[in-house]
GROMACS .gro file of C-alpha atoms in nm:
model
  288
    1MET     CA    1   0.000   0.000   0.000
    2GLU     CA    2   0.141   0.336  -0.104
    3LEU     CA    3   0.064   0.688   0.023
    4ARG     CA    4  -0.009   0.782  -0.336
    5GLN     CA    5  -0.280   0.518  -0.357
    6LEU     CA    6  -0.440   0.641  -0.035
    7SER     CA    7  -0.427   0.998  -0.161
    8TYR     CA    8  -0.602   0.899  -0.485
    9PHE     CA    9  -0.859   0.700  -0.288
   10VAL     CA   10  -0.943   0.997  -0.063
   11ALA     CA   11  -0.976   1.228  -0.366
   12VAL     CA   12  -1.222   0.994  -0.537
   13ALA     CA   13  -1.411   0.934  -0.211
   14GLU     CA   14  -1.456   1.309  -0.162
   15GLU     CA   15  -1.543   1.388  -0.523
   16LEU     CA   16  -1.738   1.064  -0.593
   17HIS     CA   17  -1.623   1.109  -0.950
   18PHE     CA   18  -1.304   0.974  -1.107
   19GLY     CA   19  -1.278   1.255  -1.360
   20ARG     CA   20  -1.309   1.535  -1.101
   21ALA     CA   21  -1.064   1.355  -0.871
   22ALA     CA   22  -0.813   1.338  -1.158
   23GLU     CA   23  -0.853   1.712  -1.223
   24ARG     CA   24  -0.802   1.787  -0.854
   25LEU     CA   25  -0.487   1.571  -0.849
   26HIS     CA   26  -0.364   1.717  -1.183
   27ILE     CA   27  -0.321   1.373  -1.340
   28VAL     CA   28  -0.504   1.172  -1.606
   29GLN     CA   29  -0.813   0.975  -1.508
   30SER     CA   30  -0.665   0.642  -1.618
   31ALA     CA   31  -0.383   0.677  -1.364
   32VAL     CA   32  -0.633   0.730  -1.084
   33SER     CA   33  -0.836   0.426  -1.190
   34GLN     CA   34  -0.527   0.204  -1.214
   35GLN     CA   35  -0.400   0.297  -0.868
   36ILE     CA   36  -0.743   0.247  -0.708
   37GLN     CA   37  -0.769  -0.098  -0.870
   38ARG     CA   38  -0.425  -0.194  -0.739
   39LEU     CA   39  -0.525  -0.079  -0.391
   40GLU     CA   40  -0.843  -0.285  -0.409
   41ARG     CA   41  -0.649  -0.595  -0.518
   42GLU     CA   42  -0.402  -0.548  -0.235
   43LEU     CA   43  -0.678  -0.506   0.023
   44GLY     CA   44  -0.896  -0.777  -0.125
   45ALA     CA   45  -1.205  -0.559  -0.125
   46GLU     CA   46  -1.389  -0.329  -0.361
   47LEU     CA   47  -1.382   0.029  -0.234
   48PHE     CA   48  -1.623   0.188  -0.481
   49ASP     CA   49  -1.953   0.084  -0.632
   50ARG     CA   50  -1.908   0.199  -0.989
   51SER     CA   51  -2.201   0.249  -1.222
   52PRO     CA   52  -2.239   0.451  -1.545
   53ARG     CA   53  -2.432   0.718  -1.357
   54ARG     CA   54  -2.265   0.746  -1.018
   55VAL     CA   55  -1.978   0.639  -0.797
   56ARG     CA   56  -2.044   0.542  -0.435
   57LEU     CA   57  -1.829   0.414  -0.151
   58THR     CA   58  -1.884   0.053  -0.055
   59ALA     CA   59  -1.900  -0.049   0.311
   60ALA     CA   60  -1.529  -0.132   0.293
   61GLY     CA   61  -1.459   0.208   0.140
   62GLU     CA   62  -1.655   0.382   0.416
   63ARG     CA   63  -1.442   0.205   0.679
   64LEU     CA   64  -1.117   0.284   0.498
   65LEU     CA   65  -1.180   0.657   0.445
   66PRO     CA   66  -1.115   0.784   0.801
   67GLU     CA   67  -0.815   0.554   0.834
   68ALA     CA   68  -0.670   0.677   0.503
   69ARG     CA   69  -0.713   1.039   0.609
   70ALA     CA   70  -0.539   0.964   0.938
   71VAL     CA   71  -0.244   0.799   0.760
   72LEU     CA   72  -0.207   1.092   0.518
   73GLY     CA   73  -0.229   1.340   0.805
   74ALA     CA   74   0.041   1.155   0.997
   75ALA     CA   75   0.262   1.153   0.688
   76GLU     CA   76   0.219   1.529   0.650
   77LYS     CA   77   0.312   1.583   1.015
   78ALA     CA   78   0.623   1.369   0.965
   79ARG     CA   79   0.728   1.578   0.666
   80ALA     CA   80   0.668   1.901   0.859
   81ALA     CA   81   0.877   1.776   1.150
   82VAL     CA   82   1.191   1.763   0.937
   83ALA     CA   83   1.115   2.047   0.697
   84PRO     CA   84   1.319   2.368   0.731
   85PRO     CA   85   1.139   2.630   0.940
   86ALA     CA   86   0.930   2.884   0.753
   87GLY     CA   87   1.066   3.235   0.767
   88LEU     CA   88   0.924   3.530   0.958
   89ARG     CA   89   0.728   3.756   0.721
   90LEU     CA   90   0.746   4.104   0.868
   91GLY     CA   91   0.594   4.427   0.738
   92THR     CA   92   0.810   4.734   0.789
   93SER     CA   93   0.745   5.104   0.808
   94THR     CA   94   0.941   5.393   0.663
   95GLY     CA   95   1.170   5.556   0.914
   96LEU     CA   96   1.220   5.269   1.158
   97GLY     CA   97   1.593   5.328   1.131
   98GLU     CA   98   1.794   5.184   1.417
   99HIS     CA   99   1.476   5.039   1.573
  100LEU     CA  100   1.456   4.778   1.297
  101ASP     CA  101   1.827   4.692   1.316
  102ARG     CA  102   1.812   4.629   1.689
  103VAL     CA  103   1.490   4.429   1.680
  104LEU     CA  104   1.624   4.207   1.401
  105ALA     CA  105   1.948   4.153   1.591
  106ALA     CA  106   1.757   4.057   1.907
  107PHE     CA  107   1.530   3.823   1.707
  108ALA     CA  108   1.830   3.659   1.538
  109ALA     CA  109   1.982   3.594   1.881
  110ARG     CA  110   1.661   3.423   1.995
  111ALA     CA  111   1.587   3.238   1.669
  112PRO     CA  112   1.916   3.207   1.479
  113LYS     CA  113   1.784   2.953   1.226
  114VAL     CA  114   1.472   3.146   1.124
  115PRO     CA  115   1.510   3.357   0.809
  116VAL     CA  116   1.335   3.695   0.801
  117GLU     CA  117   1.156   3.836   0.498
  118LEU     CA  118   1.088   4.211   0.512
  119TYR     CA  119   0.801   4.376   0.324
  120SER     CA  120   0.792   4.754   0.290
  121LEU     CA  121   0.427   4.840   0.217
  122PRO     CA  122   0.175   5.119   0.281
  123VAL     CA  123   0.020   5.089   0.625
  124GLY     CA  124  -0.322   4.982   0.493
  125GLU     CA  125  -0.173   4.697   0.293
  126ARG     CA  126   0.046   4.591   0.586
  127LEU     CA  127  -0.260   4.560   0.810
  128ALA     CA  128  -0.460   4.380   0.541
  129ARG     CA  129  -0.185   4.123   0.489
  130VAL     CA  130  -0.161   4.057   0.862
  131ALA     CA  131  -0.537   4.001   0.867
  132THR     CA  132  -0.519   3.747   0.582
  133GLY     CA  133  -0.210   3.572   0.718
  134GLU     CA  134   0.020   3.683   0.435
  135LEU     CA  135   0.234   3.859   0.696
  136ASP     CA  136   0.312   3.722   1.043
  137ALA     CA  137   0.335   4.073   1.187
  138ALA     CA  138   0.391   4.434   1.085
  139PHE     CA  139   0.522   4.751   1.244
  140VAL     CA  140   0.263   5.030   1.237
  141ARG     CA  141   0.233   5.379   1.384
  142SER     CA  142  -0.090   5.508   1.540
  143ALA     CA  143  -0.296   5.283   1.312
  144GLU     CA  144  -0.650   5.154   1.365
  145PRO     CA  145  -0.638   4.775   1.316
  146PRO     CA  146  -0.898   4.598   1.100
  147PRO     CA  147  -1.108   4.307   1.235
  148GLY     CA  148  -0.890   4.009   1.319
  149VAL     CA  149  -0.582   4.219   1.397
  150ARG     CA  150  -0.458   4.368   1.724
  151VAL     CA  151  -0.171   4.609   1.780
  152LEU     CA  152   0.077   4.548   2.061
  153PRO     CA  153   0.224   4.879   2.188
  154LEU     CA  154   0.601   4.900   2.154
  155TRP     CA  155   0.762   5.244   2.183
  156PRO     CA  156   0.704   5.615   2.107
  157ASP     CA  157   0.880   5.747   1.796
  158PRO     CA  158   0.978   6.114   1.846
  159LEU     CA  159   0.998   6.340   1.542
  160VAL     CA  160   1.269   6.595   1.470
  161ALA     CA  161   1.269   6.889   1.228
  162ALA     CA  162   1.481   6.854   0.915
  163LEU     CA  163   1.596   7.189   0.771
  164PRO     CA  164   1.891   7.325   0.571
  165ALA     CA  165   2.219   7.293   0.756
  166THR     CA  166   2.293   7.656   0.662
  167HIS     CA  167   1.973   7.791   0.820
  168PRO     CA  168   2.011   7.995   1.143
  169LEU     CA  169   1.780   7.751   1.327
  170ALA     CA  170   2.005   7.457   1.242
  171GLY     CA  171   2.250   7.535   1.519
  172ARG     CA  172   1.994   7.527   1.802
  173ASP     CA  173   1.964   7.248   2.055
  174GLU     CA  174   1.585   7.251   2.010
  175ILE     CA  175   1.324   7.459   1.834
  176GLU     CA  176   0.962   7.560   1.879
  177LEU     CA  177   0.712   7.491   1.604
  178THR     CA  178   0.643   7.862   1.578
  179ASP     CA  179   1.009   7.915   1.478
  180LEU     CA  180   0.926   7.733   1.154
  181ALA     CA  181   0.609   7.926   1.067
  182ALA     CA  182   0.772   8.127   0.788
  183LEU     CA  183   0.941   7.826   0.625
  184PRO     CA  184   0.750   7.615   0.369
  185LEU     CA  185   0.668   7.263   0.492
  186ALA     CA  186   0.744   6.971   0.260
  187LEU     CA  187   0.517   6.690   0.379
  188THR     CA  188   0.401   6.366   0.222
  189ALA     CA  189   0.043   6.335   0.098
  190ARG     CA  190  -0.201   6.243   0.373
  191ARG     CA  191  -0.304   5.919   0.198
  192ASN     CA  192   0.052   5.792   0.242
  193ASN     CA  193   0.072   5.853   0.616
  194PRO     CA  194  -0.246   6.000   0.766
  195ALA     CA  195  -0.130   5.971   1.129
  196LEU     CA  196   0.190   6.167   1.061
  197VAL     CA  197   0.026   6.438   0.850
  198ASP     CA  198  -0.256   6.487   1.099
  199LEU     CA  199  -0.011   6.508   1.388
  200VAL     CA  200   0.213   6.770   1.224
  201LEU     CA  201  -0.062   6.988   1.081
  202GLY     CA  202  -0.263   6.967   1.402
  203ALA     CA  203   0.039   7.067   1.610
  204CYS     CA  204   0.110   7.365   1.383
  205ARG     CA  205  -0.248   7.488   1.409
  206ALA     CA  206  -0.242   7.438   1.786
  207ALA     CA  207   0.070   7.657   1.788
  208GLY     CA  208  -0.123   7.930   1.607
  209PHE     CA  209  -0.030   7.899   1.240
  210ASP     CA  210  -0.103   7.707   0.922
  211PRO     CA  211   0.225   7.594   0.766
  212VAL     CA  212   0.328   7.741   0.431
  213PRO     CA  213   0.278   7.460   0.173
  214GLY     CA  214   0.602   7.334   0.023
  215PRO     CA  215   0.666   7.078  -0.253
  216ALA     CA  216   0.480   6.751  -0.201
  217GLY     CA  217   0.545   6.405  -0.338
  218GLY     CA  218   0.862   6.210  -0.398
  219SER     CA  219   1.064   5.999  -0.158
  220LEU     CA  220   1.213   6.114   0.169
  221GLN     CA  221   1.556   6.119   0.005
  222ASP     CA  222   1.421   6.351  -0.266
  223THR     CA  223   1.268   6.579  -0.002
  224LEU     CA  224   1.594   6.593   0.196
  225ALA     CA  225   1.791   6.670  -0.120
  226THR     CA  226   1.552   6.958  -0.191
  227ILE     CA  227   1.583   7.086   0.167
  228GLY     CA  228   1.960   7.087   0.128
  229ALA     CA  229   1.924   7.323  -0.167
  230ARG     CA  230   1.647   7.562  -0.056
  231PRO     CA  231   1.477   7.686   0.265
  232LEU     CA  232   1.221   7.420   0.354
  233TRP     CA  233   1.150   7.195   0.647
  234THR     CA  234   0.996   6.855   0.709
  235VAL     CA  235   0.979   6.603   0.991
  236VAL     CA  236   1.183   6.283   1.026
  237TYR     CA  237   1.168   6.013   1.291
  238ALA     CA  238   1.458   6.063   1.531
  239SER     CA  239   1.555   5.695   1.505
  240HIS     CA  240   1.581   5.733   1.128
  241ALA     CA  241   1.763   6.065   1.142
  242ARG     CA  242   2.044   5.902   1.339
  243VAL     CA  243   2.125   5.670   1.048
  244LEU     CA  244   2.078   5.921   0.765
  245HIS     CA  245   2.389   6.073   0.614
  246THR     CA  246   2.285   6.409   0.469
  247PRO     CA  247   2.551   6.674   0.544
  248ARG     CA  248   2.342   6.954   0.390
  249VAL     CA  249   2.049   6.884   0.625
  250ALA     CA  250   2.031   6.942   1.000
  251TYR     CA  251   1.803   6.754   1.237
  252VAL     CA  252   1.683   6.954   1.537
  253PRO     CA  253   1.458   6.820   1.817
  254PHE     CA  254   1.135   6.998   1.901
  255ALA     CA  255   1.101   7.162   2.241
  256ALA     CA  256   0.893   6.975   2.499
  257PRO     CA  257   0.642   6.821   2.477
  258GLY     CA  258   0.767   6.757   2.124
  259LEU     CA  259   0.601   6.548   1.855
  260ALA     CA  260   0.585   6.169   1.857
  261LEU     CA  261   0.385   5.878   1.714
  262ALA     CA  262   0.336   5.547   1.894
  263THR     CA  263   0.483   5.245   1.718
  264GLY     CA  264   0.316   4.909   1.761
  265LEU     CA  265   0.332   4.555   1.627
  266ALA     CA  266   0.023   4.444   1.435
  267VAL     CA  267  -0.043   4.071   1.484
  268PRO     CA  268  -0.333   3.839   1.398
  269VAL     CA  269  -0.583   3.770   1.674
  270ALA     CA  270  -0.631   3.407   1.569
  271GLY     CA  271  -0.364   3.159   1.462
  272PRO     CA  272  -0.056   3.372   1.529
  273SER     CA  273   0.277   3.257   1.389
  274PRO     CA  274   0.497   3.065   1.637
  275HIS     CA  275   0.775   3.310   1.549
  276LEU     CA  276   0.589   3.579   1.743
  277GLU     CA  277   0.698   3.406   2.063
  278LYS     CA  278   1.049   3.523   1.978
  279LEU     CA  279   0.969   3.846   1.793
  280VAL     CA  280   0.760   4.013   2.066
  281PRO     CA  281   1.028   3.978   2.338
  282ALA     CA  282   1.288   4.087   2.082
  283CYS     CA  283   1.093   4.412   2.047
  284GLY     CA  284   1.095   4.439   2.426
  285ASP     CA  285   1.472   4.387   2.434
  286HIS     CA  286   1.499   4.678   2.193
  287GLU     CA  287   1.273   4.899   2.398
  288SER     CA  288   1.489   4.854   2.706
   0.00000   0.00000   0.00000
């Protein structure tokens, strides 16, 4: 008796049609019929009542079906026991900077044999993929999770002002938002990062001014290159600013209470990946 024969038998038993079973198995119908006949000869019993109009399980076939499923399930478990571990599929966010490096290092120390696949996606798509199981987890900032997803709080991500290194404000230890009121603000479109845009614009209005609109669109690197050439400002996560090498741009903290977004780890509510047992404490190692 071969596993292949049991697999063909289960397919026919579930479809009750040799042709549909062959399509499901992606083989020709004659091969299915031959293997079922060999299995019947080996067992000494007919498993199907075949007629021109329908196929039905015999009493012997009814008794064999649960046993065949159990054997195939055990075989699958045996294969999984020796298979290489699946990698951690992790959604990332722009501007994680040194946060991501430290978390990955802590995870590698806890799970050295688990490969990590990183996916840089818009926040909505990150959350959607966590919900469908396409991602094991994803870093998000101040995001509302969809059904089936929860967000574990991790750390606050302070923002700093990015402005030309030659600007008089660049030499300060910290600045007030009102110091930037006369400078155009280069900010991403709200659809790309609603939490960030709402935070910055809301803080400016709370400080008593609407920022002068600057150029929008393009990558952060494009925006920083533009700031290095003309008087503009934008915001950058402090953790990212520490790993950016842009000599024509200065990064200046905001005066207290400052600006910050909360970073969290989006995970599925049901059926979480076993890798999360190592990833979540790795994020905690980073936080400390």
